[in-house]
Amino acid sequence: MRHQVVIIGAGPSGLLLGALLHQAGIDTLILERQSRDYVLARIRAGVLEEGTVGLLRRAGCAARLEREGLVHEGFALNFAGQHLRIDIKALTGGRTVTVYGQTEVTRDLMEHRAASGAPTVYEARDVALHDFDGPNPRVTWTQDGQSREAGCDIIAGCDGYHGVSRASVPAGAIETFERVYPFGWLGVLADVPPCSHELIYAGHERGFALCSMRSNTRSRYYVQCRSDDDVKRWSDDMFWDELRRRLDPAAAAQVVTGPSIEKSIAPLRSFVAEPLRFGRLFLAGDAAHIVPPTGAKGLNLAAGDVHYLSEALIAFYEDRSEGALDTYSARALDRIWKAERFSWSLTTLLHRFDTSPPFERRMQDAEFALLRSSETARRALAEGYVGLPY
Ligand code: APR
Ligand code: PHB
C-alpha cells in the first residue's frame, strides 16, 4: 500500500489538511487511534476566525457553518465589576468571528471526507513512524489485530499533544517551550439560552469566568478552578452560583440555569515545539503547540498551520522542489508565537494567580484601565482576537 501523504490523527488539523490536499488531487491516508464517535465526543472551544472559515469554505466544508454559525461583532470584558465592550468589527476595519463548535467543525469535515471516498482508518492501534529522515518514509499500525504498513512521500503529524509523531523525533532534534498555569477551567454545557448575545470574559478576585455559547439555545460556561480539582465535587448548583458571583450584576441576573449536559475540567498550558519539519515528517496543530483556551486560538492556530502546510505540499507536488517544504516551519512558527503571546497575555490579564505578589495584581488593574482609556489598546486586543492574516 502506498499513498502520497499519510496523515496521523483525525482531529480538525488532520481532517482539514486531508480535505485541502484531496481537493488539489493529492492522495492521503488518515490514521486515527480512536473511534469516530470518541473523536466527536470531545467538547472544545467554539470561536472561528475569518481565516479558519475561509479555509473550511475552500475545502468545501462550510455549508452548515454558514447556515448555523453565529457571526459576532464584539465581546465583553468584565473586570472587578466593570463592563467593557470590545467592538471588534469597528476596531479591525470590519472583521468578525463566527461562533460554531469545534465538535461540529470536526463532524462536517468527517462527513465530507467519507463522501469524498478518501481513506480513513479509525481505531488504528500502535501507529509507528519509520524512515522519515529519507525520501521513502513508512507508517505501520495494527488494525483488527493485523499488522499493516503504508509507504508514502510525506508524513503529516496531526495527532495532538499526546500523539506519536512528535514523540518519534530524536530528542536532540527538537526544542520545546512550555508554561503550565497553576489552575484549570471547569466547563459546563447546558441547553439554556446564553446570558448575553456576545461572549463575556470576566476577571474577578474569585477567579476567571467565561460566558460562551454554541447556539441561541445552548450555552457554554467556564469558571477558573484549582488544577487538582475534582469535577465530581461540583454540583450544577455550585457551578451556577460560582459563575454568577464572578460576573457583573447585570450579566449575572441574565444567567438562565439548567441541568448540565457536560461538565469537565481542562488544564491550561502554553507549549511550542521547534522546528516543525524533520526530514519528511511535518507537525501541525496540537502536535506542535498548545495555547490556554482564553481567546479560543487552539483550532484557529491549527487551521493556520494547515494552510501553510497544504500550500507547501501542493507546491512540492507541482514542481517536485523541496523549497516550499523548507519554509513551512518558519512561516507557521511566526504566526504560532504571536498567537501564543496573545493567549498568554489574555490569560494573565484575567486569571487569579494565588501566588502572585500584589505588584502583579496592580499590573492587571493597570492593563484593564489602559483598555478602558485607550482605543489603541483595544484595537490591539481586537486584532489578536480576530486573528492575524495568513
Ligand atoms: N495514532 C493515531 N492517532 C492519534 C494518535 C496516535 N498515536 N495519538 C493521537 N491521535 C489522534 C487523537 O485521537 C485525535 O483524534 O490525533 C487526533 C488529534 O486531534 P486534536 O487533539 O483535536 O488536535 P488537532 O487536530 O491538532 O486540533 C487542534 O483541537 O485539541 C484542540 O485545542 C485544540 O482546538 C485545537 C484543535
Ligand atoms: C467556548 O465556547 O468553549 C470558548 C469560547 C471562547 C474561548 C474559549 C472557549 O476563549
PDB file of N, CA and C and ligand atoms in Angstrom, residues 44-47 185 199 201 210 212-214 220 222 293-296 385, ligand 2:
ATOM      1  N   ARG A  44     -14.780  21.146  22.653  1.00  0.00           N
ATOM      2  CA  ARG A  44     -13.724  22.153  22.730  1.00  0.00           C
ATOM      3  C   ARG A  44     -14.288  23.521  22.378  1.00  0.00           C
ATOM      4  N   ALA A  45     -13.387  24.494  22.188  1.00  0.00           N
ATOM      5  CA  ALA A  45     -13.844  25.880  22.040  1.00  0.00           C
ATOM      6  C   ALA A  45     -14.712  26.055  20.802  1.00  0.00           C
ATOM      7  N   GLY A  46     -15.208  27.248  20.608  1.00  0.00           N
ATOM      8  CA  GLY A  46     -16.186  27.412  19.533  1.00  0.00           C
ATOM      9  C   GLY A  46     -16.176  28.759  18.852  1.00  0.00           C
ATOM     10  N   VAL A  47     -15.002  29.392  18.727  1.00  0.00           N
ATOM     11  CA  VAL A  47     -14.934  30.697  18.068  1.00  0.00           C
ATOM     12  C   VAL A  47     -13.989  30.590  16.872  1.00  0.00           C
ATOM     13  N   TRP A 185      -9.817  25.076  34.007  1.00  0.00           N
ATOM     14  CA  TRP A 185     -11.159  25.607  33.694  1.00  0.00           C
ATOM     15  C   TRP A 185     -12.158  24.482  33.895  1.00  0.00           C
ATOM     16  N   LEU A 199     -19.951  37.030  23.798  1.00  0.00           N
ATOM     17  CA  LEU A 199     -19.182  36.359  24.849  1.00  0.00           C
ATOM     18  C   LEU A 199     -18.763  37.363  25.925  1.00  0.00           C
ATOM     19  N   TYR A 201     -15.890  37.690  28.925  1.00  0.00           N
ATOM     20  CA  TYR A 201     -14.693  37.203  29.614  1.00  0.00           C
ATOM     21  C   TYR A 201     -14.576  37.996  30.912  1.00  0.00           C
ATOM     22  N   LEU A 210     -16.090  32.649  32.072  1.00  0.00           N
ATOM     23  CA  LEU A 210     -16.384  32.921  30.659  1.00  0.00           C
ATOM     24  C   LEU A 210     -17.806  32.480  30.334  1.00  0.00           C
ATOM     25  N   SER A 212     -19.991  31.707  27.168  1.00  0.00           N
ATOM     26  CA  SER A 212     -19.951  31.477  25.732  1.00  0.00           C
ATOM     27  C   SER A 212     -21.209  30.710  25.329  1.00  0.00           C
ATOM     28  N   MET A 213     -21.265  30.308  24.090  1.00  0.00           N
ATOM     29  CA  MET A 213     -22.489  29.665  23.596  1.00  0.00           C
ATOM     30  C   MET A 213     -22.170  28.775  22.414  1.00  0.00           C
ATOM     31  N   ARG A 214     -23.085  27.874  22.104  1.00  0.00           N
ATOM     32  CA  ARG A 214     -22.999  27.094  20.873  1.00  0.00           C
ATOM     33  C   ARG A 214     -24.099  27.495  19.896  1.00  0.00           C
ATOM     34  N   ARG A 220     -22.351  27.639  26.814  1.00  0.00           N
ATOM     35  CA  ARG A 220     -21.123  27.038  27.323  1.00  0.00           C
ATOM     36  C   ARG A 220     -20.523  28.042  28.310  1.00  0.00           C
ATOM     37  N   TYR A 222     -17.680  28.678  31.708  1.00  0.00           N
ATOM     38  CA  TYR A 222     -16.491  28.176  32.395  1.00  0.00           C
ATOM     39  C   TYR A 222     -16.228  29.007  33.646  1.00  0.00           C
ATOM     40  N   PRO A 293      -6.971  28.130  26.686  1.00  0.00           N
ATOM     41  CA  PRO A 293      -8.168  28.378  25.873  1.00  0.00           C
ATOM     42  C   PRO A 293      -8.636  29.835  25.856  1.00  0.00           C
ATOM     43  N   THR A 294      -8.101  30.690  26.716  1.00  0.00           N
ATOM     44  CA  THR A 294      -8.524  32.088  26.763  1.00  0.00           C
ATOM     45  C   THR A 294      -8.276  32.746  25.398  1.00  0.00           C
ATOM     46  N   GLY A 295      -9.362  33.097  24.701  1.00  0.00           N
ATOM     47  CA  GLY A 295      -9.228  33.705  23.377  1.00  0.00           C
ATOM     48  C   GLY A 295      -9.466  32.714  22.256  1.00  0.00           C
ATOM     49  N   ALA A 296      -9.618  31.423  22.597  1.00  0.00           N
ATOM     50  CA  ALA A 296     -10.034  30.388  21.629  1.00  0.00           C
ATOM     51  C   ALA A 296      -9.125  30.284  20.406  1.00  0.00           C
ATOM     52  N   TYR A 385      -7.743  39.052  18.662  1.00  0.00           N
ATOM     53  CA  TYR A 385      -8.925  38.208  18.805  1.00  0.00           C
ATOM     54  C   TYR A 385      -9.440  37.724  17.458  1.00  0.00           C
TER      55      TYR A 385
HETATM   56  C1  PHB B   2     -16.084  28.051  24.116  1.00  0.00           C
HETATM   57  O1  PHB B   2     -17.148  28.436  23.620  1.00  0.00           O
HETATM   58  O2  PHB B   2     -15.931  26.894  24.509  1.00  0.00           O
HETATM   59  C2  PHB B   2     -14.970  29.038  24.229  1.00  0.00           C
HETATM   60  C3  PHB B   2     -15.143  30.306  23.705  1.00  0.00           C
HETATM   61  C4  PHB B   2     -14.126  31.228  23.823  1.00  0.00           C
HETATM   62  C5  PHB B   2     -12.969  30.897  24.472  1.00  0.00           C
HETATM   63  C6  PHB B   2     -12.780  29.611  24.975  1.00  0.00           C
HETATM   64  C7  PHB B   2     -13.799  28.683  24.860  1.00  0.00           C
HETATM   65  O3  PHB B   2     -11.990  31.815  24.609  1.00  0.00           O
END
